[in-house]
JSON list of C-alpha atoms in Angstrom, two decimals:
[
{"chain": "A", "resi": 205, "resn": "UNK", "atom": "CA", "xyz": [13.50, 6.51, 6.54]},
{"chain": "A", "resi": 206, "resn": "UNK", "atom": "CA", "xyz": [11.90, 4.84, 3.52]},
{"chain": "A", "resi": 207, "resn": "UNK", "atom": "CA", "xyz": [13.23, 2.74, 1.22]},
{"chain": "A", "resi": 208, "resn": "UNK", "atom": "CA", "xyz": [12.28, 4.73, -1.92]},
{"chain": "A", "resi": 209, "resn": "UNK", "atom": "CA", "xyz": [12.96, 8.64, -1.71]},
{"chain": "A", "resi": 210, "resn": "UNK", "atom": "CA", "xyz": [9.96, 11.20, -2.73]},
{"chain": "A", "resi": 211, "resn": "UNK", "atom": "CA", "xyz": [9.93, 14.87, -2.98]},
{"chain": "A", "resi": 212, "resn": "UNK", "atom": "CA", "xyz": [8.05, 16.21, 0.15]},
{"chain": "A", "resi": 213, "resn": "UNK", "atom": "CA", "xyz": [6.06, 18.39, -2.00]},
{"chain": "A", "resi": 214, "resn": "UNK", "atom": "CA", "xyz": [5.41, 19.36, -5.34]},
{"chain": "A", "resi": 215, "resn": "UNK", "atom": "CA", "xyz": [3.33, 22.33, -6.91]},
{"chain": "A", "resi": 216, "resn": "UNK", "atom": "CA", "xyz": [1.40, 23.62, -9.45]},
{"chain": "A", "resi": 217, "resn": "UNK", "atom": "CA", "xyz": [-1.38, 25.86, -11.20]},
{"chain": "A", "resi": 218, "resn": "UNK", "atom": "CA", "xyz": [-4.77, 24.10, -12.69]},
{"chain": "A", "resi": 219, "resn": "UNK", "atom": "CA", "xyz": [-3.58, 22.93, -16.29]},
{"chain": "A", "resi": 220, "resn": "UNK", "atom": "CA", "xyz": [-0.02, 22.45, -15.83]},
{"chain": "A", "resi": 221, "resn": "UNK", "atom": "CA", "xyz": [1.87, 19.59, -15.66]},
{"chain": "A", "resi": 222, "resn": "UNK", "atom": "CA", "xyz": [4.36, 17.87, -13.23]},
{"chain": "A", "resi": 223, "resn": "UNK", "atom": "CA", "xyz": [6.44, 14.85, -12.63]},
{"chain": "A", "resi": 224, "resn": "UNK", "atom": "CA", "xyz": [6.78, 13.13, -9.44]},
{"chain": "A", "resi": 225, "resn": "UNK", "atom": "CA", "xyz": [10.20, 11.69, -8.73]},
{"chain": "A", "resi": 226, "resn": "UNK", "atom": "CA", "xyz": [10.52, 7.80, -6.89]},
{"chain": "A", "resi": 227, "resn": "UNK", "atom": "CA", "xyz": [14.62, 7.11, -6.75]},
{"chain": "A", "resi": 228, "resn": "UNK", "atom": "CA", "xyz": [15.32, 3.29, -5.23]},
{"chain": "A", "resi": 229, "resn": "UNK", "atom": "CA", "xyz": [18.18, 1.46, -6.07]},
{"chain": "A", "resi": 230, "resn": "UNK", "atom": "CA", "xyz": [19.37, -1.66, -8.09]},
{"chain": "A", "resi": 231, "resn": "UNK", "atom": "CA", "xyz": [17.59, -3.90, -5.80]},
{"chain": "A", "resi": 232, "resn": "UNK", "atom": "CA", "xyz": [14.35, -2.62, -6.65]},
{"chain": "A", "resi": 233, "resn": "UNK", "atom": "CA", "xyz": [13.34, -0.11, -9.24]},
{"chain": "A", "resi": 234, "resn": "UNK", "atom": "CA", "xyz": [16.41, -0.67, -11.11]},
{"chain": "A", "resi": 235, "resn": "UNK", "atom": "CA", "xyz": [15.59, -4.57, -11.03]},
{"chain": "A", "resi": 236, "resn": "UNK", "atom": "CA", "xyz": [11.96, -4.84, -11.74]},
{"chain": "A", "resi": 237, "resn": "UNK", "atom": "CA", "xyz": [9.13, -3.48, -13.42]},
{"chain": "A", "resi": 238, "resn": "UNK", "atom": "CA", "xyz": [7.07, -3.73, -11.00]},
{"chain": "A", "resi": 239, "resn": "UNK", "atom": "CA", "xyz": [6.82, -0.12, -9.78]},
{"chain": "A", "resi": 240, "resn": "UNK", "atom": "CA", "xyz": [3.14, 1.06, -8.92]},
{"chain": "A", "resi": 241, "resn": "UNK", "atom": "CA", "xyz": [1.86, 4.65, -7.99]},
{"chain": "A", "resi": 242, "resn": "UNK", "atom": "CA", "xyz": [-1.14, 5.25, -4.97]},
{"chain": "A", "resi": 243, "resn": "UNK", "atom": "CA", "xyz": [-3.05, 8.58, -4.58]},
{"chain": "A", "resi": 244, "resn": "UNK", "atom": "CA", "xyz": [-4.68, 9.16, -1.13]},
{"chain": "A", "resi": 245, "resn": "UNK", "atom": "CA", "xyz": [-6.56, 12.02, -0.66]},
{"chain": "A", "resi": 246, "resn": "UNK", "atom": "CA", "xyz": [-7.16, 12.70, 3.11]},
{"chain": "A", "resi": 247, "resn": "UNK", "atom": "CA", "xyz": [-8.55, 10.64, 5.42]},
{"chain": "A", "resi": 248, "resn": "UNK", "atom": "CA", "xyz": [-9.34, 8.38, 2.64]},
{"chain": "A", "resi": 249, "resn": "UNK", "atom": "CA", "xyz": [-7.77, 4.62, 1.34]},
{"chain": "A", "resi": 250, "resn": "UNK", "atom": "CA", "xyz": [-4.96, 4.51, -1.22]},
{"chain": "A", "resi": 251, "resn": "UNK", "atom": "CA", "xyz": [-6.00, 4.16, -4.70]},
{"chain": "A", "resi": 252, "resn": "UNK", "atom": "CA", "xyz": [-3.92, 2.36, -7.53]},
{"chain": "A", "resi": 253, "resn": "UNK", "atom": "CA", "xyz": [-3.35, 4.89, -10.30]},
{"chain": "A", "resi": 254, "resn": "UNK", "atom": "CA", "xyz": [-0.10, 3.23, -12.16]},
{"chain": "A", "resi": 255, "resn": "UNK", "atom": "CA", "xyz": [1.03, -0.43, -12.05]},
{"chain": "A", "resi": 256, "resn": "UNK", "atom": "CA", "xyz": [4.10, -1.91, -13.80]},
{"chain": "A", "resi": 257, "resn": "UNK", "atom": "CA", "xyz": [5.81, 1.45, -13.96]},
{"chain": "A", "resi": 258, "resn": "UNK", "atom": "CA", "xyz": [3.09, 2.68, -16.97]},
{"chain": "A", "resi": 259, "resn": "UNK", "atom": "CA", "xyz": [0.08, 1.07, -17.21]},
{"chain": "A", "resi": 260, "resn": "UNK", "atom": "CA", "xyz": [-2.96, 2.59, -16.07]},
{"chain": "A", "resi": 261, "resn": "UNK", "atom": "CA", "xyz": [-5.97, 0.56, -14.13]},
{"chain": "A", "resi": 262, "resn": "UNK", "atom": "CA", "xyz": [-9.29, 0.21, -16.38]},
{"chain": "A", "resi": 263, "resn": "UNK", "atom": "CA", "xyz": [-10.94, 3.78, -16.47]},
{"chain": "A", "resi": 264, "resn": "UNK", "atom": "CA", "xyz": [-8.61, 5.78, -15.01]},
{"chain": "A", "resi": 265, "resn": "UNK", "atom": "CA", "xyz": [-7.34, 9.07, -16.48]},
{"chain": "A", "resi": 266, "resn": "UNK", "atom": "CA", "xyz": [-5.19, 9.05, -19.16]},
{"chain": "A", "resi": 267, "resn": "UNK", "atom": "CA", "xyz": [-3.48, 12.41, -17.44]},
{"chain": "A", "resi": 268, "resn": "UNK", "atom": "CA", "xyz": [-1.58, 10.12, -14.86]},
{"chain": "A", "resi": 269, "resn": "UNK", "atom": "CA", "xyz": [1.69, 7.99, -16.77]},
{"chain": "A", "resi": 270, "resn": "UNK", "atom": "CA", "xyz": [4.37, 6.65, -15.43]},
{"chain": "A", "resi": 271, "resn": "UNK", "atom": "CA", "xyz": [8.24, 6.01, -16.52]},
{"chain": "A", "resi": 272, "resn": "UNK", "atom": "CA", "xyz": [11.26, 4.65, -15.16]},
{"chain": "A", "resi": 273, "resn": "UNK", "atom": "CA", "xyz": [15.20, 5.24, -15.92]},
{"chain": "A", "resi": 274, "resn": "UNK", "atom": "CA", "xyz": [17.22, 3.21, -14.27]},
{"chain": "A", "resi": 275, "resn": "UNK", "atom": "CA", "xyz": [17.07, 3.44, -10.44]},
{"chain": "A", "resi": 276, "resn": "UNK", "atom": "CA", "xyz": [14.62, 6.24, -10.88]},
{"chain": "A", "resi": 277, "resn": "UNK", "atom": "CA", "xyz": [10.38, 5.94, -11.73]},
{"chain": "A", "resi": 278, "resn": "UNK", "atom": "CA", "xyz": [8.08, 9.26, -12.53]},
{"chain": "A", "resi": 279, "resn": "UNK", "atom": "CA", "xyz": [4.80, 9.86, -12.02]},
{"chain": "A", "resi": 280, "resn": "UNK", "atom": "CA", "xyz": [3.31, 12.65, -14.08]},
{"chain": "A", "resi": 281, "resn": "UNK", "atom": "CA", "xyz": [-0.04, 14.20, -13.81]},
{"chain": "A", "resi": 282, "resn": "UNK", "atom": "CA", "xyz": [-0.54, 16.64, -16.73]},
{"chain": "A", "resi": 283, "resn": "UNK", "atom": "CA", "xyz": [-3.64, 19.43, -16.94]},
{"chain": "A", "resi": 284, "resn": "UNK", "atom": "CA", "xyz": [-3.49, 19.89, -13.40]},
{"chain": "A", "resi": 285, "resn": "UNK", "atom": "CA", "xyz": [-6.98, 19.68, -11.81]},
{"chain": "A", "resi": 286, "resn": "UNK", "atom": "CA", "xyz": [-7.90, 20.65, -7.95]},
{"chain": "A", "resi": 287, "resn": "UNK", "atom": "CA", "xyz": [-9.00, 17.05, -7.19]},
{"chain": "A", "resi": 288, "resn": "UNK", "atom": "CA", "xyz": [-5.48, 15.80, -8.20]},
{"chain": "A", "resi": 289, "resn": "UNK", "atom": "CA", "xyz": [-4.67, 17.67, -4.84]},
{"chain": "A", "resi": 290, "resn": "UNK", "atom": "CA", "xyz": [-3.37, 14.66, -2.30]},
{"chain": "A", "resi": 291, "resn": "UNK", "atom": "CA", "xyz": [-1.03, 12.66, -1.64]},
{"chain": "A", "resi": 292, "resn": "UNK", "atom": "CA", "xyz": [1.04, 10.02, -3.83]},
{"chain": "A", "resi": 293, "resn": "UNK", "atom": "CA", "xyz": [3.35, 6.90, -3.05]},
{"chain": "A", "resi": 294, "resn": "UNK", "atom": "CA", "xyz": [5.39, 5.39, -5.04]},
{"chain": "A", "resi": 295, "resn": "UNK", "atom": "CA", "xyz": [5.98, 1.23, -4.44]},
{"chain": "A", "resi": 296, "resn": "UNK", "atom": "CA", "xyz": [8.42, -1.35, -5.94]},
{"chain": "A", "resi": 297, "resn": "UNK", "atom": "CA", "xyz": [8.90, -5.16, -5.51]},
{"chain": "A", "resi": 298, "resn": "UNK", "atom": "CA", "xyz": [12.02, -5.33, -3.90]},
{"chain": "A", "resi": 299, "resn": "UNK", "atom": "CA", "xyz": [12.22, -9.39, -3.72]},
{"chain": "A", "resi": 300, "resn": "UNK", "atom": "CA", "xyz": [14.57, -10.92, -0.88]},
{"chain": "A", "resi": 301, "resn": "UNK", "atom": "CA", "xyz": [13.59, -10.19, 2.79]},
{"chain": "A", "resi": 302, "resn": "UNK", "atom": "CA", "xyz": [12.96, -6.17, 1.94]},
{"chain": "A", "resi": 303, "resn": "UNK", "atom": "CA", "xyz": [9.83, -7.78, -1.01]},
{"chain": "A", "resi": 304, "resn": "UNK", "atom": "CA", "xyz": [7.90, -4.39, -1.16]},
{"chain": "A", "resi": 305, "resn": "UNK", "atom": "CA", "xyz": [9.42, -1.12, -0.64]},
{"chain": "A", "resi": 306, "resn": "UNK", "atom": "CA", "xyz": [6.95, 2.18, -0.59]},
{"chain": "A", "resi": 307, "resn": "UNK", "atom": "CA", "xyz": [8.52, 5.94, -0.85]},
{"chain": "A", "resi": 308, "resn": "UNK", "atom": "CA", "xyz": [7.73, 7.77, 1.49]},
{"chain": "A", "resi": 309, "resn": "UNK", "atom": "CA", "xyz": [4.78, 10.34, 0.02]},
{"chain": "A", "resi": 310, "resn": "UNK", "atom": "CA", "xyz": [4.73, 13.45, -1.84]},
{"chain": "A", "resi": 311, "resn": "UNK", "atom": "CA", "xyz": [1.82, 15.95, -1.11]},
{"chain": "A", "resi": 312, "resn": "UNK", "atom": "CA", "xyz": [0.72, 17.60, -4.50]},
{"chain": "A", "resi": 313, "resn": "UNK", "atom": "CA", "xyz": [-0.84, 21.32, -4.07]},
{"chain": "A", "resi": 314, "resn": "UNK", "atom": "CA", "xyz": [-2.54, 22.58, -6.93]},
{"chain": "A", "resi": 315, "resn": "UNK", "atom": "CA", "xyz": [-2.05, 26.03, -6.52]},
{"chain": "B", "resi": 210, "resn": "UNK", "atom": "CA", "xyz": [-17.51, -4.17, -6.88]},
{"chain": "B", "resi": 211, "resn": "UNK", "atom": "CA", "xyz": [-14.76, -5.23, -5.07]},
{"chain": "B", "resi": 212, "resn": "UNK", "atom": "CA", "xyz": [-15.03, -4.56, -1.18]},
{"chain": "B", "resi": 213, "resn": "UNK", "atom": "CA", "xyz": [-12.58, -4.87, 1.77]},
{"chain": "B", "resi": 214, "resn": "UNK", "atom": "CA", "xyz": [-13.47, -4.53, 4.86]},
{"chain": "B", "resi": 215, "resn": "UNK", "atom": "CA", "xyz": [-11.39, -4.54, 8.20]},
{"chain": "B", "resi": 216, "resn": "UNK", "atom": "CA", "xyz": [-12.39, -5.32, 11.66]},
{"chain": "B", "resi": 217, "resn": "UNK", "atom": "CA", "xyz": [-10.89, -5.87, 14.95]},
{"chain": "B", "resi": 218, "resn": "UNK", "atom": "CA", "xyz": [-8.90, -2.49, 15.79]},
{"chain": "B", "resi": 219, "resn": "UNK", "atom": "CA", "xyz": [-9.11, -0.84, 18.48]},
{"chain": "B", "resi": 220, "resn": "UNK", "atom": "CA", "xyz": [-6.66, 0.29, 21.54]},
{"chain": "B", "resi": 221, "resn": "UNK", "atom": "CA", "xyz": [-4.03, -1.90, 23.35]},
{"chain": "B", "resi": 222, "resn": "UNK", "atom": "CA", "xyz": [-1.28, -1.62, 26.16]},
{"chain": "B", "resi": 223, "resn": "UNK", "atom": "CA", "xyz": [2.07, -2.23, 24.93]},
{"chain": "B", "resi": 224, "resn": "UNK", "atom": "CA", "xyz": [3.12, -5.48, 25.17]},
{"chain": "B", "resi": 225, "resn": "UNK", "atom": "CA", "xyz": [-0.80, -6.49, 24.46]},
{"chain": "B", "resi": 226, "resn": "UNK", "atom": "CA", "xyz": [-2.52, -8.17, 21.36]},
{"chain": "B", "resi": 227, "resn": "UNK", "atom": "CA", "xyz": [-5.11, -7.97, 18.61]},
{"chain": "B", "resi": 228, "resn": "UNK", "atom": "CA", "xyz": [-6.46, -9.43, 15.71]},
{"chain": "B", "resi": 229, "resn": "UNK", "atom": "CA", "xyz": [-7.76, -8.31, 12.82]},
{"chain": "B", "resi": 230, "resn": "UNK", "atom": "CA", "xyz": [-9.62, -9.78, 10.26]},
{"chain": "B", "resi": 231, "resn": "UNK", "atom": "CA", "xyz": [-10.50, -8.21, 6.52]},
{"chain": "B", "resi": 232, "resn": "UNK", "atom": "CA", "xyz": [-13.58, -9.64, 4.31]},
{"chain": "B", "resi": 233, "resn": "UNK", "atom": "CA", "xyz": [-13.48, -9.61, 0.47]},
{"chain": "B", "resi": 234, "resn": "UNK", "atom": "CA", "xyz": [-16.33, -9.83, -1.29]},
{"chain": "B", "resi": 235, "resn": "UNK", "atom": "CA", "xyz": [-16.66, -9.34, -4.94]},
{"chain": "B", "resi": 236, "resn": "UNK", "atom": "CA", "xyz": [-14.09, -11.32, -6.66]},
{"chain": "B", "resi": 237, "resn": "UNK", "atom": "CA", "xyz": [-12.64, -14.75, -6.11]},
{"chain": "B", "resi": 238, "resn": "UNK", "atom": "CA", "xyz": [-10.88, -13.93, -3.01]},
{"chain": "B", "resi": 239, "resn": "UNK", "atom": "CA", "xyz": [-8.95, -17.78, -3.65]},
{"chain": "B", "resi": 240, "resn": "UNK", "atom": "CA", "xyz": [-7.46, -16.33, -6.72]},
{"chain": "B", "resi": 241, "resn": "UNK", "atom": "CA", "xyz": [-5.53, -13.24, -5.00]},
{"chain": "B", "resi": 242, "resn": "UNK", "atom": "CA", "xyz": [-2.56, -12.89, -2.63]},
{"chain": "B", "resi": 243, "resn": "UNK", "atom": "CA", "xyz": [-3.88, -10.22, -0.11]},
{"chain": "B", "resi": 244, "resn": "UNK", "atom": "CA", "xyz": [-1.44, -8.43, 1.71]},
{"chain": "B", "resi": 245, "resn": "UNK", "atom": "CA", "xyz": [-1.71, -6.03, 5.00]},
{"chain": "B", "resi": 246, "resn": "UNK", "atom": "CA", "xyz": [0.06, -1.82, 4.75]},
{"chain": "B", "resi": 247, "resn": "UNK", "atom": "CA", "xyz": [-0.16, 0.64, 7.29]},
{"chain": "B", "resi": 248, "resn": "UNK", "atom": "CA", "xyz": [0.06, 4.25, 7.80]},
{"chain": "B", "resi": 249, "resn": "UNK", "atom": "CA", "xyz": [1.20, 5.76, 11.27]},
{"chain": "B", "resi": 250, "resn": "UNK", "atom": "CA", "xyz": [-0.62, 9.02, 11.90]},
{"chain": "B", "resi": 251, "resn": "UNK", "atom": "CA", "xyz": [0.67, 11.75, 9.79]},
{"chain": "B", "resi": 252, "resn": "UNK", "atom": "CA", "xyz": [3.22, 8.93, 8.15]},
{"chain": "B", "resi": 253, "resn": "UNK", "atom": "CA", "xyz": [3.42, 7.25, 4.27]},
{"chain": "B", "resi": 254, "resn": "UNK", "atom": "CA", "xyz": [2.17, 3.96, 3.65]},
{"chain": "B", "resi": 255, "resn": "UNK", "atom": "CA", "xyz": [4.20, 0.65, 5.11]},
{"chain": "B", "resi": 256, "resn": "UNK", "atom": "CA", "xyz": [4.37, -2.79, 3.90]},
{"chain": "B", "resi": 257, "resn": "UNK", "atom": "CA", "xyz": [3.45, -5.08, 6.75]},
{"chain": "B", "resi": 258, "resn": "UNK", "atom": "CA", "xyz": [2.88, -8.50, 5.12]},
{"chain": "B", "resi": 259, "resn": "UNK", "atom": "CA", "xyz": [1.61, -10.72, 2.49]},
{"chain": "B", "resi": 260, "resn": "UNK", "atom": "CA", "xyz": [0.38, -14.41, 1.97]},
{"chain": "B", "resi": 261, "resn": "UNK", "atom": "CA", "xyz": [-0.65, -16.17, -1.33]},
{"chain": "B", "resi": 262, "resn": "UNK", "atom": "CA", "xyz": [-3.34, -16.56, -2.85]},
{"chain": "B", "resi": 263, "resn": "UNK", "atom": "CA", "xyz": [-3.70, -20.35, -1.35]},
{"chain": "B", "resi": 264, "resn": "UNK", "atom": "CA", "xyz": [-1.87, -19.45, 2.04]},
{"chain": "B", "resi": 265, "resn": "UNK", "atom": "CA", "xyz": [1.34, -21.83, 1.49]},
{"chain": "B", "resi": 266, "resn": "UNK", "atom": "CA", "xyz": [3.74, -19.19, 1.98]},
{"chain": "B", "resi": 267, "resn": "UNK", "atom": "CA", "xyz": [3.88, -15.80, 3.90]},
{"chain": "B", "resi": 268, "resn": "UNK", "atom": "CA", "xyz": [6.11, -12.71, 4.01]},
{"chain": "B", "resi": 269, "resn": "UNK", "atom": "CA", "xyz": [7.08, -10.27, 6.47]},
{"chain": "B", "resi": 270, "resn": "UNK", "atom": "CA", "xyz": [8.52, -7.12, 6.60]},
{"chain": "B", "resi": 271, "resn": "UNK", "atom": "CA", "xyz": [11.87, -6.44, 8.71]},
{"chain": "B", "resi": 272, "resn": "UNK", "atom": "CA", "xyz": [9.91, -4.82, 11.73]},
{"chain": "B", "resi": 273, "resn": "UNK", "atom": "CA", "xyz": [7.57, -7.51, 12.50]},
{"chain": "B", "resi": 274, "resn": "UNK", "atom": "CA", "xyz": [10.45, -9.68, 14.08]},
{"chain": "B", "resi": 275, "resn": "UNK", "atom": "CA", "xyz": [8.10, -12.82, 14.41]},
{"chain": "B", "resi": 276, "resn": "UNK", "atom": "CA", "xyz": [5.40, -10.64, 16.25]},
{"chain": "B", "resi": 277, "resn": "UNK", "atom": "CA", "xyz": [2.83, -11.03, 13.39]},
{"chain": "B", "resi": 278, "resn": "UNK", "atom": "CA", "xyz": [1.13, -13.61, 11.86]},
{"chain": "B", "resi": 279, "resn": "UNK", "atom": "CA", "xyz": [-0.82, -13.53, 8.48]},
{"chain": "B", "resi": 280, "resn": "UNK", "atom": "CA", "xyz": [-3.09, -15.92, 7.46]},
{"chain": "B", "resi": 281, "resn": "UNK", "atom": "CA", "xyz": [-6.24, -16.81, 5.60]},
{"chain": "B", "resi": 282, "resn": "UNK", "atom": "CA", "xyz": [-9.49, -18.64, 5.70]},
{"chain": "B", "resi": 283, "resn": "UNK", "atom": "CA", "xyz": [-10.35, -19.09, 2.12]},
{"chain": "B", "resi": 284, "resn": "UNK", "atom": "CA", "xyz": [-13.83, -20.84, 2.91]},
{"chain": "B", "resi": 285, "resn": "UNK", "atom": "CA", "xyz": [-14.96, -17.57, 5.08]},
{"chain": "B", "resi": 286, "resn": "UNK", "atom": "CA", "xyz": [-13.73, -15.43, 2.77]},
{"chain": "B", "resi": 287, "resn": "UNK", "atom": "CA", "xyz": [-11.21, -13.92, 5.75]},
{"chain": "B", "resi": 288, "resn": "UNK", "atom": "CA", "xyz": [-7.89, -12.17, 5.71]},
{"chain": "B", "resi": 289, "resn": "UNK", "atom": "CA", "xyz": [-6.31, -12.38, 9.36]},
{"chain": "B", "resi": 290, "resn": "UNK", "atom": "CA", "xyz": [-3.32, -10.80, 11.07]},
{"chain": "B", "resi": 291, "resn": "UNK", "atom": "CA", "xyz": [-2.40, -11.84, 14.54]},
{"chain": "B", "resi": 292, "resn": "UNK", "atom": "CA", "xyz": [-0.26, -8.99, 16.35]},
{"chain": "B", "resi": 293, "resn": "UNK", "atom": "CA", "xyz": [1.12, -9.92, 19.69]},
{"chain": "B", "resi": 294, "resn": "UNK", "atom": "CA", "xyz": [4.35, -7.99, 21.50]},
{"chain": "B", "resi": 295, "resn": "UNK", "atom": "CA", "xyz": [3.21, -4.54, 20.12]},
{"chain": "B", "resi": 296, "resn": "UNK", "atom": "CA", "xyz": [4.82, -1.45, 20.81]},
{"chain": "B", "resi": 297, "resn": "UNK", "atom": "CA", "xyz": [3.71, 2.43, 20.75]},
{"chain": "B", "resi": 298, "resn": "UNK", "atom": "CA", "xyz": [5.55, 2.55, 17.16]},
{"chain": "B", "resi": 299, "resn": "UNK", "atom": "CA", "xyz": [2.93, 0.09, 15.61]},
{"chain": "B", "resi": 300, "resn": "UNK", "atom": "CA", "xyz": [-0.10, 2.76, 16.03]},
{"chain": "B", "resi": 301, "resn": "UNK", "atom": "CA", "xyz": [-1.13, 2.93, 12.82]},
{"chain": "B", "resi": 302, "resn": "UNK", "atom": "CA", "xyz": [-4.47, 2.71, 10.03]},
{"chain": "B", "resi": 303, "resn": "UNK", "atom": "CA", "xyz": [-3.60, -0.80, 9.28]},
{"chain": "B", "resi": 304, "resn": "UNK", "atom": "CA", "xyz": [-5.12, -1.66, 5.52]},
{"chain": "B", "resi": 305, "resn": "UNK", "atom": "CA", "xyz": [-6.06, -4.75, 4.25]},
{"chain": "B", "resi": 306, "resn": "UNK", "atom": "CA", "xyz": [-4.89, -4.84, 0.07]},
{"chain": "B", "resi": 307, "resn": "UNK", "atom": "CA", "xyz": [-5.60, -6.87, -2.71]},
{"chain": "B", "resi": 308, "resn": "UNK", "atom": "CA", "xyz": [-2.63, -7.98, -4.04]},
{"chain": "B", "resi": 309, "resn": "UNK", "atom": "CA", "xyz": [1.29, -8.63, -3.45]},
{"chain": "B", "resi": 310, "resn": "UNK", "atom": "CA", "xyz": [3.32, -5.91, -5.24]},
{"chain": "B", "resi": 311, "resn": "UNK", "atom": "CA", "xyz": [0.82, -4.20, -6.49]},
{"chain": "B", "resi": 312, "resn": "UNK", "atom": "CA", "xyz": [-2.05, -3.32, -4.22]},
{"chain": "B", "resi": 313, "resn": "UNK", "atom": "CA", "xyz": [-5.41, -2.30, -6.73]},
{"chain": "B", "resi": 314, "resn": "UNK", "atom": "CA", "xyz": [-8.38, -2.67, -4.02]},
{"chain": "B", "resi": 315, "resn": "UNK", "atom": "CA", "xyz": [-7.92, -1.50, -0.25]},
{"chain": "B", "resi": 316, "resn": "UNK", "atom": "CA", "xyz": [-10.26, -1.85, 2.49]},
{"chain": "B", "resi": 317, "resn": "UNK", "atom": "CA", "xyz": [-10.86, 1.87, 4.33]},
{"chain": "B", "resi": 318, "resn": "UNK", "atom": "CA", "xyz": [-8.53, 0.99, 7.22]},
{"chain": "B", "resi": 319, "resn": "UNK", "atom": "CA", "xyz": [-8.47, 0.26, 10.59]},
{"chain": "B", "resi": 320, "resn": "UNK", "atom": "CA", "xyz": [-7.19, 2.18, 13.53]},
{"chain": "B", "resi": 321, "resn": "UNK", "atom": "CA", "xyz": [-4.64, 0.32, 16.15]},
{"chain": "B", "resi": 322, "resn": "UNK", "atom": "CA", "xyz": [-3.25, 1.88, 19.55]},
{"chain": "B", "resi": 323, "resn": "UNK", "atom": "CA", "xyz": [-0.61, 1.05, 21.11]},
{"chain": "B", "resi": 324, "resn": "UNK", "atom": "CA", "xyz": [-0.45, 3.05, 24.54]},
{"chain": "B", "resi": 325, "resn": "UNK", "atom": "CA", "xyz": [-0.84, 2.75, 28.07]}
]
């Protein structure tokens, strides 16, 4: 069981928009700003998309943000587009012995 | 460009060893912590371990139970993990990472079995 809890699966059609839920606790998201967001498409190496909850790495795609409320962070992806297809992580500094926590995945179909 | 790349995978008996090692080139590899995640088949992504930027300290997650050891040769340019004791459960990609809460380069992974 992972510390941070993901959907298994979200959905939607090319130019929609959804939000990706990461729930944690006090110890982590609800602590720190220090909540980052991976995409892995298959068979492929995690890629950084957001770092410290909202902030997006040089170049990439002002479509992905990020948010946090309390123990809770969000990814959003809006105009869906079939290469956002994969699979996304959420991760949080958790400090103490736990120090990183990841959720454990959500697969994102574009329909 | 930043590159990471693993070595040292490979299949093991439980109870057996292996080491990996991870080369940066690219950036100032003595200016990063580097950390190690992996990925059981078919899994999410798992926080193994991380070491500073100069080596002086180290963490572990829960599951290693002083069977791992991270360290660093910042004169070859080298990120190393040293697994001994392993069990069927720590088959996994194992992914070298820039980084120690946030993870923004990754090497392409590694494969580790455990079986017999």
């Amino acid at each position: 069981q992972s510390a941070l809890t993901q959907p298994a699966s979200v959905s939607g059609s090319p130019g929609q928009s959804i939000t990706i839920s990461c729930t944690g606790t006090s110890s982590d998201i609800g602590t720190y700003n220090l909540v980052s967001w991976y995409q892995q498409h298959p068979g492929k190496a995690p890629k950084l998309i957001i770092y410290e909850v909202n902030k997006r790495p040089s170049g990439f795609s002002s479509r992905f943000s990020g948010s946090k409320s309390g123990n809770t962070a969000s990814l959003t992806i809006s105009g869906l587009q079939a290469e956002d297809e994969a699979d996304y992580y959420c991760c949080s500094y958790a400090g103490g012995s736990a120090f990183v926590v990841f959720g454990g995945g959500t697969k994102l179909t574009v329909l | 460009e930043v590159q990471l790349l693993e070595s040292g995978g490979g299949l093991t008996q439980p109870g057996g060893s292996l080491r990996l090692s991870c080369g940066g080139s690219g950036f100032t590899f003595t200016n990063f912590a580097m950390s190690w995640v992996r990925q059981a088949p078919g899994k999410g992504l798992e926080w193994v371990s991380t070491i500073s930027s100069s080596g002086d300290y180290t963490r572990y997650a829960d599951f290693v139970e002083g069977r791992f050891a991270i360290s660093r040769d910042n004169s070859r340019i080298t990120l190393y993990l040293e697994m001994s004791s392993l069990r069927a459960e720590d088959t996994a990609a194992y992914y070298c990472a820039r980084g120690e809460w946030l993870f923004d380069y990754w090497g392409q992974g590694i494969l580790v079995t455990v079986s017999s």
